[in-house]
PDB file of C-alpha atoms in Angstrom:
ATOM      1  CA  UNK A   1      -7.079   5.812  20.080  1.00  0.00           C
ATOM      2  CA  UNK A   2      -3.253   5.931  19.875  1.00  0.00           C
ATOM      3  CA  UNK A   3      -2.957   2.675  21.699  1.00  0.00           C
ATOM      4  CA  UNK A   4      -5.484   1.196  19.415  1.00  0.00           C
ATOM      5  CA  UNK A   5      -3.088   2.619  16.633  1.00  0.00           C
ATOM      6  CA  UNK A   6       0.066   0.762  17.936  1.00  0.00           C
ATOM      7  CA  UNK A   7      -1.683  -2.542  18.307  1.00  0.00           C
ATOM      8  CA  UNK A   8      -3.067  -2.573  14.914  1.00  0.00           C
ATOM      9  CA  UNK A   9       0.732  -1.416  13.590  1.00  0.00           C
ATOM     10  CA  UNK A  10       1.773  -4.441  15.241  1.00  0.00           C
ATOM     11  CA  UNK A  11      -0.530  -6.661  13.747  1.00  0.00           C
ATOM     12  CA  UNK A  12       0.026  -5.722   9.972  1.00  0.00           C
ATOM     13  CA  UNK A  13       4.020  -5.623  10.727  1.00  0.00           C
ATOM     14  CA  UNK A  14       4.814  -9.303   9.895  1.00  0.00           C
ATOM     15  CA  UNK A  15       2.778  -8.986   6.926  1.00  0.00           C
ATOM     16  CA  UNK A  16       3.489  -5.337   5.661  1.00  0.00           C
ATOM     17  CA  UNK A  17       7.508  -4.597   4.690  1.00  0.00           C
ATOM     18  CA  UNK A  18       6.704  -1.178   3.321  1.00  0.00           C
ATOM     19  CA  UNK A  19       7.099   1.605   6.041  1.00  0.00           C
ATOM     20  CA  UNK A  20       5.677   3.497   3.917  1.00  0.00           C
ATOM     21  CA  UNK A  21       2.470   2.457   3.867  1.00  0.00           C
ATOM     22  CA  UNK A  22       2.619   1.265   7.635  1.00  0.00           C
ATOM     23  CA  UNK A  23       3.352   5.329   8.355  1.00  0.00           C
ATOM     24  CA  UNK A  24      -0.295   5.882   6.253  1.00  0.00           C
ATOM     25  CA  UNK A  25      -2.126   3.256   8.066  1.00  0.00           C
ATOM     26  CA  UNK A  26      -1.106   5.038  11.164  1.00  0.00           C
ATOM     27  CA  UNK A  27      -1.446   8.748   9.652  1.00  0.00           C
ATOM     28  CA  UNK A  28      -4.883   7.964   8.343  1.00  0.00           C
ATOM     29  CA  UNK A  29      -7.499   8.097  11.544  1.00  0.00           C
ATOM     30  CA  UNK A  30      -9.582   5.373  10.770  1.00  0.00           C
ATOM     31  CA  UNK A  31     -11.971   6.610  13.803  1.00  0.00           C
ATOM     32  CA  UNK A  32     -13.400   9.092  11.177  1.00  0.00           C
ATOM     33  CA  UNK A  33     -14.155   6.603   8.514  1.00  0.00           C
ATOM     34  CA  UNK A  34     -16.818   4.109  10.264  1.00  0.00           C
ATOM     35  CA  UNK A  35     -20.303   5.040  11.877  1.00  0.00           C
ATOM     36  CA  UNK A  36     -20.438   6.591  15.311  1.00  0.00           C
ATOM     37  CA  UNK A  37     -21.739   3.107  16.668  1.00  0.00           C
ATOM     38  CA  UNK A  38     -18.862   1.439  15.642  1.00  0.00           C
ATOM     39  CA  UNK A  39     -16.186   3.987  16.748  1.00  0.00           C
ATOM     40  CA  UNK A  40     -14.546   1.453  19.669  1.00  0.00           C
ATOM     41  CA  UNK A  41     -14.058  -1.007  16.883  1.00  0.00           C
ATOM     42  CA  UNK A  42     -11.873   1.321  14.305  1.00  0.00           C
ATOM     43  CA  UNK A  43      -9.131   0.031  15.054  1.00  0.00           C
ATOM     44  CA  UNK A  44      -9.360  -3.666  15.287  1.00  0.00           C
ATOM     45  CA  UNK A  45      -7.962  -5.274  12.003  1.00  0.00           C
ATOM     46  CA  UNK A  46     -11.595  -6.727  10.660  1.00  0.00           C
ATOM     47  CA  UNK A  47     -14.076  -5.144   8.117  1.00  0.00           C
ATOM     48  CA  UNK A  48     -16.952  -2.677   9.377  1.00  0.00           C
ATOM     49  CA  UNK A  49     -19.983  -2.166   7.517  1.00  0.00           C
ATOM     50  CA  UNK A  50     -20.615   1.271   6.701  1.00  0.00           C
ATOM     51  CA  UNK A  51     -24.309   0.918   4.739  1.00  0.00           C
ATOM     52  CA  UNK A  52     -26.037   0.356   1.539  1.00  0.00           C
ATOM     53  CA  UNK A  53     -24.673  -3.237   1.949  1.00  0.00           C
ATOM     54  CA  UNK A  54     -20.731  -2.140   1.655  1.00  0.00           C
ATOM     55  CA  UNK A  55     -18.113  -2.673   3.964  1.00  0.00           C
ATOM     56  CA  UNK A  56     -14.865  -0.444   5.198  1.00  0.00           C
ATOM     57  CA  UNK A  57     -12.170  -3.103   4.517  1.00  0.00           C
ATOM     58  CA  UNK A  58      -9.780  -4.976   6.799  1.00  0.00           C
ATOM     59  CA  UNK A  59      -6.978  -2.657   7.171  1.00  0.00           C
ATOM     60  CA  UNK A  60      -4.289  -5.626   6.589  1.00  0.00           C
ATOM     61  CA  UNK A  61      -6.326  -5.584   3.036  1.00  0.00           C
ATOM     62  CA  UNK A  62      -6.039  -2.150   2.202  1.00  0.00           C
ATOM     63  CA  UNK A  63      -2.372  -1.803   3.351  1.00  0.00           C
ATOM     64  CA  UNK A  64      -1.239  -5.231   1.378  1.00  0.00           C
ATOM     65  CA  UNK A  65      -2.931  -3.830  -2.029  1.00  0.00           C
ATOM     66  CA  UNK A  66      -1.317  -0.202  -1.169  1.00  0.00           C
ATOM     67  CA  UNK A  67       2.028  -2.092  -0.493  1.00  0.00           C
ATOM     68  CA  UNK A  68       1.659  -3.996  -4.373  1.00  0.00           C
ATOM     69  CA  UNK A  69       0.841  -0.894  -6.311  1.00  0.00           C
ATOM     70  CA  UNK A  70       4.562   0.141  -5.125  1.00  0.00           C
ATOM     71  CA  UNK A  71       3.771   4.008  -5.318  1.00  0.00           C
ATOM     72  CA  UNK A  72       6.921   6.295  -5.066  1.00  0.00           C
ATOM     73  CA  UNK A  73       4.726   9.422  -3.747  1.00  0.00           C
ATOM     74  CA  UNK A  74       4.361  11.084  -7.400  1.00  0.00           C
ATOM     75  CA  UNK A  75       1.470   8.959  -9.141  1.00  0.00           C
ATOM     76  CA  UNK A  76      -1.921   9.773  -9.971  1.00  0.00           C
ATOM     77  CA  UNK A  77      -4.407   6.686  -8.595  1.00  0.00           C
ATOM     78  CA  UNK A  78      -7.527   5.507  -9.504  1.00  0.00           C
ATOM     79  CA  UNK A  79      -9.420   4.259  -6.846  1.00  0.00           C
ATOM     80  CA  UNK A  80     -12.759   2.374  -7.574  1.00  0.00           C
ATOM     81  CA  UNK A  81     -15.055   1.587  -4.824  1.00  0.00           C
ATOM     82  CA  UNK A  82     -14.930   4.433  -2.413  1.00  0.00           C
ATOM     83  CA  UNK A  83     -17.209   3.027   0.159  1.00  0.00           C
ATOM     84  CA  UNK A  84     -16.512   5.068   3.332  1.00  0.00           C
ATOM     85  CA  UNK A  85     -13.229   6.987   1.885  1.00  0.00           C
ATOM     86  CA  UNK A  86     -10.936   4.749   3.903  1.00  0.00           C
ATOM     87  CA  UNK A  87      -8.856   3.344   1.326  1.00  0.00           C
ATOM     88  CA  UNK A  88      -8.569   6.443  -0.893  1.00  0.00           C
ATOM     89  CA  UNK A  89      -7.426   8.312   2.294  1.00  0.00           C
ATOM     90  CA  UNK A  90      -4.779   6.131   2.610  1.00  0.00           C
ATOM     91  CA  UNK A  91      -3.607   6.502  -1.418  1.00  0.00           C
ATOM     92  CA  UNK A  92      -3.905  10.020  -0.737  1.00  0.00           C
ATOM     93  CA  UNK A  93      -1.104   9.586   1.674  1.00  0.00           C
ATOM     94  CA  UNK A  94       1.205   7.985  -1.002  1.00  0.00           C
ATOM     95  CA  UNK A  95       0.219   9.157  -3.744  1.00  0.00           C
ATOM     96  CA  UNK A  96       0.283  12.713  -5.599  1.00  0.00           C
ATOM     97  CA  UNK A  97      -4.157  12.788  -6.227  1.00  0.00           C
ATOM     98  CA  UNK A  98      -6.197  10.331  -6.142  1.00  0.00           C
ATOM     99  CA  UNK A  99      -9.419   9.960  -7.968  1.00  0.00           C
ATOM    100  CA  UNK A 100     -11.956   7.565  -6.217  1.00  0.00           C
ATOM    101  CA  UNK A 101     -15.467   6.549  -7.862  1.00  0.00           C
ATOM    102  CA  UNK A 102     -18.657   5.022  -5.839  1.00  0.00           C
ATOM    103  CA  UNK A 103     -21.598   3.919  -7.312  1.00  0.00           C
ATOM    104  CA  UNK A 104     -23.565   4.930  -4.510  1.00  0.00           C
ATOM    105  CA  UNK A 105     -24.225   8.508  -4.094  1.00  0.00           C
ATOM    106  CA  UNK A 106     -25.104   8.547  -0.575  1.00  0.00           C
ATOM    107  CA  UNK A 107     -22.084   7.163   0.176  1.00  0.00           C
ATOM    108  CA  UNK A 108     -19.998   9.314  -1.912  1.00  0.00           C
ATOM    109  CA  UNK A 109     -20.922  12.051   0.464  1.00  0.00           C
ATOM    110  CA  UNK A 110     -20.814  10.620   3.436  1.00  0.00           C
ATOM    111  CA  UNK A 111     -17.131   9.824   2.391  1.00  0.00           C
ATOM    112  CA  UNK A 112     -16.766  13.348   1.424  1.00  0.00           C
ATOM    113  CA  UNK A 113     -17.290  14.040   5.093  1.00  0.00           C
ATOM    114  CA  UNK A 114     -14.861  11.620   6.653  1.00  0.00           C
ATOM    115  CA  UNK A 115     -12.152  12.988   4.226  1.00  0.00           C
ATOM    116  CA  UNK A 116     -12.950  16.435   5.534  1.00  0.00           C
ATOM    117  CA  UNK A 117     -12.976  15.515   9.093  1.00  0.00           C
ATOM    118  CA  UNK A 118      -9.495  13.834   8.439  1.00  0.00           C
ATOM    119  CA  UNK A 119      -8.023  16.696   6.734  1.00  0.00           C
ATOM    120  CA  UNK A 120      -7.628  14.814   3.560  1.00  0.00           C
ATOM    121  CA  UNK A 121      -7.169  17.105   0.646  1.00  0.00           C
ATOM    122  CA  UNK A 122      -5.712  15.502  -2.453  1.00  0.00           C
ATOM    123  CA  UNK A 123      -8.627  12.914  -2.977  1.00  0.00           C
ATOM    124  CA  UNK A 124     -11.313  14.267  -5.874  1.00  0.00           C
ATOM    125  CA  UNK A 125     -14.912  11.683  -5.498  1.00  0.00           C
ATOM    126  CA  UNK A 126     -17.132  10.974  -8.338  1.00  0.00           C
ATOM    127  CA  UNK A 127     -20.025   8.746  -8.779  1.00  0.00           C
ATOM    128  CA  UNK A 128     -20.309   6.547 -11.519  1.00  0.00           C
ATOM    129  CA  UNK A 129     -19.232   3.661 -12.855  1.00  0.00           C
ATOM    130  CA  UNK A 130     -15.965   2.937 -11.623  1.00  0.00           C
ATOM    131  CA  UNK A 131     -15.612  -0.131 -14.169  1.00  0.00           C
ATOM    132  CA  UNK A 132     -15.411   2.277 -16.833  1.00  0.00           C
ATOM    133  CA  UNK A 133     -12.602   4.512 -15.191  1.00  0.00           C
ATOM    134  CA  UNK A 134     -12.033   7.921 -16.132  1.00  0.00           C
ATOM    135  CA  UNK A 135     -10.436   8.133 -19.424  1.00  0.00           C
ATOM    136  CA  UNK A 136     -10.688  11.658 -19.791  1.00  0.00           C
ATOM    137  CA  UNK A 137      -8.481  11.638 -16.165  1.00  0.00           C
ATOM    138  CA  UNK A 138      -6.189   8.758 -17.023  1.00  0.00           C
ATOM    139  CA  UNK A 139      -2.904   7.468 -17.638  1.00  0.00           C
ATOM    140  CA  UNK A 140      -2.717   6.598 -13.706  1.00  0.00           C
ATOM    141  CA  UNK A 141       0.336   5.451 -12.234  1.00  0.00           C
ATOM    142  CA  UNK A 142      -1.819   2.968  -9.664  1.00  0.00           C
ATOM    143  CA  UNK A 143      -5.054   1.485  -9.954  1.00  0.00           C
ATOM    144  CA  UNK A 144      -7.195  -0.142  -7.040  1.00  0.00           C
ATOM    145  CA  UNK A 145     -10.066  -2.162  -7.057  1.00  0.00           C
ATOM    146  CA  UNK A 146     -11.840  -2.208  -4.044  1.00  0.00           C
ATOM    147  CA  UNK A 147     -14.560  -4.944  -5.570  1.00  0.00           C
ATOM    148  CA  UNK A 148     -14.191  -8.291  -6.619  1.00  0.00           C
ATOM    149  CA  UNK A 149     -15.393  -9.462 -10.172  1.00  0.00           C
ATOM    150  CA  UNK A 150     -15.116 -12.300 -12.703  1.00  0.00           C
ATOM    151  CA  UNK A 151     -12.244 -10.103 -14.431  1.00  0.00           C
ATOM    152  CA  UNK A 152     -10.658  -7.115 -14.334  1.00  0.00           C
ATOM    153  CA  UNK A 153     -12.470  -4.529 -16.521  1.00  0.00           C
ATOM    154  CA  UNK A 154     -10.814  -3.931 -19.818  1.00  0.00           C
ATOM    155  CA  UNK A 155     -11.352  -0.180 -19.527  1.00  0.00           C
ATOM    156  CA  UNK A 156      -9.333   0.047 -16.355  1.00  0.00           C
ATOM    157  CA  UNK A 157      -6.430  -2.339 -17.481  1.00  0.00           C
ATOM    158  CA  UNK A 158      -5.936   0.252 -21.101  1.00  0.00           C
ATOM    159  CA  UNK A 159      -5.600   3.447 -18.373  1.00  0.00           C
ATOM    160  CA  UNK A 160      -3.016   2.143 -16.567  1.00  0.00           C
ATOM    161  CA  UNK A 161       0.287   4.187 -17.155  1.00  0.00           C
ATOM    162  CA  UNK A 162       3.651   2.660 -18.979  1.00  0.00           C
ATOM    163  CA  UNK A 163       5.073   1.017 -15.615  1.00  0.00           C
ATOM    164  CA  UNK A 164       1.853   1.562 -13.328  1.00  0.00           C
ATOM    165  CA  UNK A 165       0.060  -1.097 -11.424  1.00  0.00           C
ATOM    166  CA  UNK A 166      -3.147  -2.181 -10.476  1.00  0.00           C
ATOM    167  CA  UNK A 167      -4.418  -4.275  -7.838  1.00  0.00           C
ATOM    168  CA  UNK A 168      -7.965  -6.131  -7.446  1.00  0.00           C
ATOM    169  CA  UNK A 169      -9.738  -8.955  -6.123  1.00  0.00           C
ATOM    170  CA  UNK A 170     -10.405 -10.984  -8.711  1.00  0.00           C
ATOM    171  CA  UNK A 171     -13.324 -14.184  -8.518  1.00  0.00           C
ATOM    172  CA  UNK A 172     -12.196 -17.490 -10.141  1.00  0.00           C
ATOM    173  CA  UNK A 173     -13.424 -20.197  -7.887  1.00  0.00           C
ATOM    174  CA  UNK A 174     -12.013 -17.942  -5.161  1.00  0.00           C
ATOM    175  CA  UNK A 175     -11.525 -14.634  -4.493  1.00  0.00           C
ATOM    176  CA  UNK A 176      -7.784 -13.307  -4.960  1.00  0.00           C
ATOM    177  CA  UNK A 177      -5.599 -10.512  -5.504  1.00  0.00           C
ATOM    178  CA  UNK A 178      -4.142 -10.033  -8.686  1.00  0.00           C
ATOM    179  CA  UNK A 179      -1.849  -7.275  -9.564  1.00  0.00           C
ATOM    180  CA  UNK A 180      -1.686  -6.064 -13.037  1.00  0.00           C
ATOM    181  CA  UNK A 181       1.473  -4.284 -14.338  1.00  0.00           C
ATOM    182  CA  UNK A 182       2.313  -2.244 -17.607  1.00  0.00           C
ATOM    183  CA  UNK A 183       5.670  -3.433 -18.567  1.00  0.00           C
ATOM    184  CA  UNK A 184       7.513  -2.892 -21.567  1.00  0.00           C
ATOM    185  CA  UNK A 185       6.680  -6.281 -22.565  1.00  0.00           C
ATOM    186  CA  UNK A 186       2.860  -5.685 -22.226  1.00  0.00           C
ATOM    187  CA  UNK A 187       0.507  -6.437 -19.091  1.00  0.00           C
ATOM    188  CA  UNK A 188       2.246  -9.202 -16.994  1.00  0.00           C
ATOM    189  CA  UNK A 189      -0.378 -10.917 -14.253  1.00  0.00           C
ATOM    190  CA  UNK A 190       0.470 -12.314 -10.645  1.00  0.00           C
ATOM    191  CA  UNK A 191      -1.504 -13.987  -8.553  1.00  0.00           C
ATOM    192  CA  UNK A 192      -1.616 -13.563  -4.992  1.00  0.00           C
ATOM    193  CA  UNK A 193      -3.094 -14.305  -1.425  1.00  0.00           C
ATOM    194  CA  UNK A 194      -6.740 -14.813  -1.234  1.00  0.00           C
ATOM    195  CA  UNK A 195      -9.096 -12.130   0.052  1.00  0.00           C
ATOM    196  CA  UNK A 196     -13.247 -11.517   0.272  1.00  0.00           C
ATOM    197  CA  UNK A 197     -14.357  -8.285  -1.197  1.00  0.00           C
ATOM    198  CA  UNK A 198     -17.959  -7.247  -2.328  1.00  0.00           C
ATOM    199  CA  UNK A 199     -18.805  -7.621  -5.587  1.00  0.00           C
ATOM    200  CA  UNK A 200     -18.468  -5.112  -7.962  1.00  0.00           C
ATOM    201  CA  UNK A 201     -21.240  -3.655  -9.592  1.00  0.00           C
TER     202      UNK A 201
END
């Protein structure tokens, strides 16, 4: 497993400049987050599916939308879209708590389980809606999306935090990440690199 760790930290190098979030991607045991079948696989840099038609993402992916939400270590996240825990595991690392919301139920608690078996603490799941965010939780400092749709969800743009930001995939034509941030000035949009995400529901 640790040389499996190495070669995917030298994969995501040219395209990650935050140590930061290199240092979670290796801290994070991404062994414990697919299905036993698929164990050999955790750490090649490509998508696994993990059931009920959802995916555990490319770990380029995840570390590229950790890298834009710029967290300094103190920040309460929203992450919607838990799938198999993967992603919120890795906030957790760079973040303060992170709250992380999955439609499905059975995979809520099977994500429970990989969070527990990689001593993840500071993650608290939910199921719901995760377009409608947790109001009653929010500001957040950082947002993620780990679904693509048409537009980002009002709901989740209004709980983002005086000089938080969020990141999703969003679907125009093409699927891309946008990153969202609360400025003095308002919400200011950028467009990046393209991605493939499922959709969000």
């Amino acid at each position: 497993m640790r040389r499996g760790r190495e070669r995917l930290l030298a994969q995501l190098r040219p395209h990650v400049a935050d140590e930061h979030v290199l240092a979670a991607v290796h801290a994070v045991p991404r062994d414990r987050f697919v299905p036993p079948r698929l164990v050999r696989e955790a750490w090649d840099n490509v998508p696994l599916p993990i059931g009920s038609g959802q995916t555990i993402s490319q770990p380029l992916v995840v570390a590229r939308m950790c890298e834009l939400l710029r967290l300094r270590g103190d920040e309460r996240v929203l992450d919607v879209g838990t799938g198999s825990g993967y992603h919120a595991a890795i906030l957790a690392q760079l973040a303060a708590h992170v709250w992380s919301v999955e439609r499905h139920a059975a995979l809520s608690a099977q994500a429970a389980e990989n969070l527990a078996a990689a001593e993840v603490r500071n993650v608290t799941l939910l199921v719901g809606d995760g377009a409608r965010g947790l109001p009653e939780t929010a500001p957040f400092g950082g947002i993620n999306i780990a679904a693509a749709a048409a537009a980002i969800p009002p709901a989740l743009q209004e709980q983002l935090a005086r000089g938080g930001r969020l990141v999703a995939p969003v679907e125009e034509g093409e699927q891309r990440l946008v990153v969202i941030e609360h400025t003095a000035r308002g919400f200011e949009r950028t467009t990046l690199e393209r991605v493939r995400f499922v959709p969000l529901i």
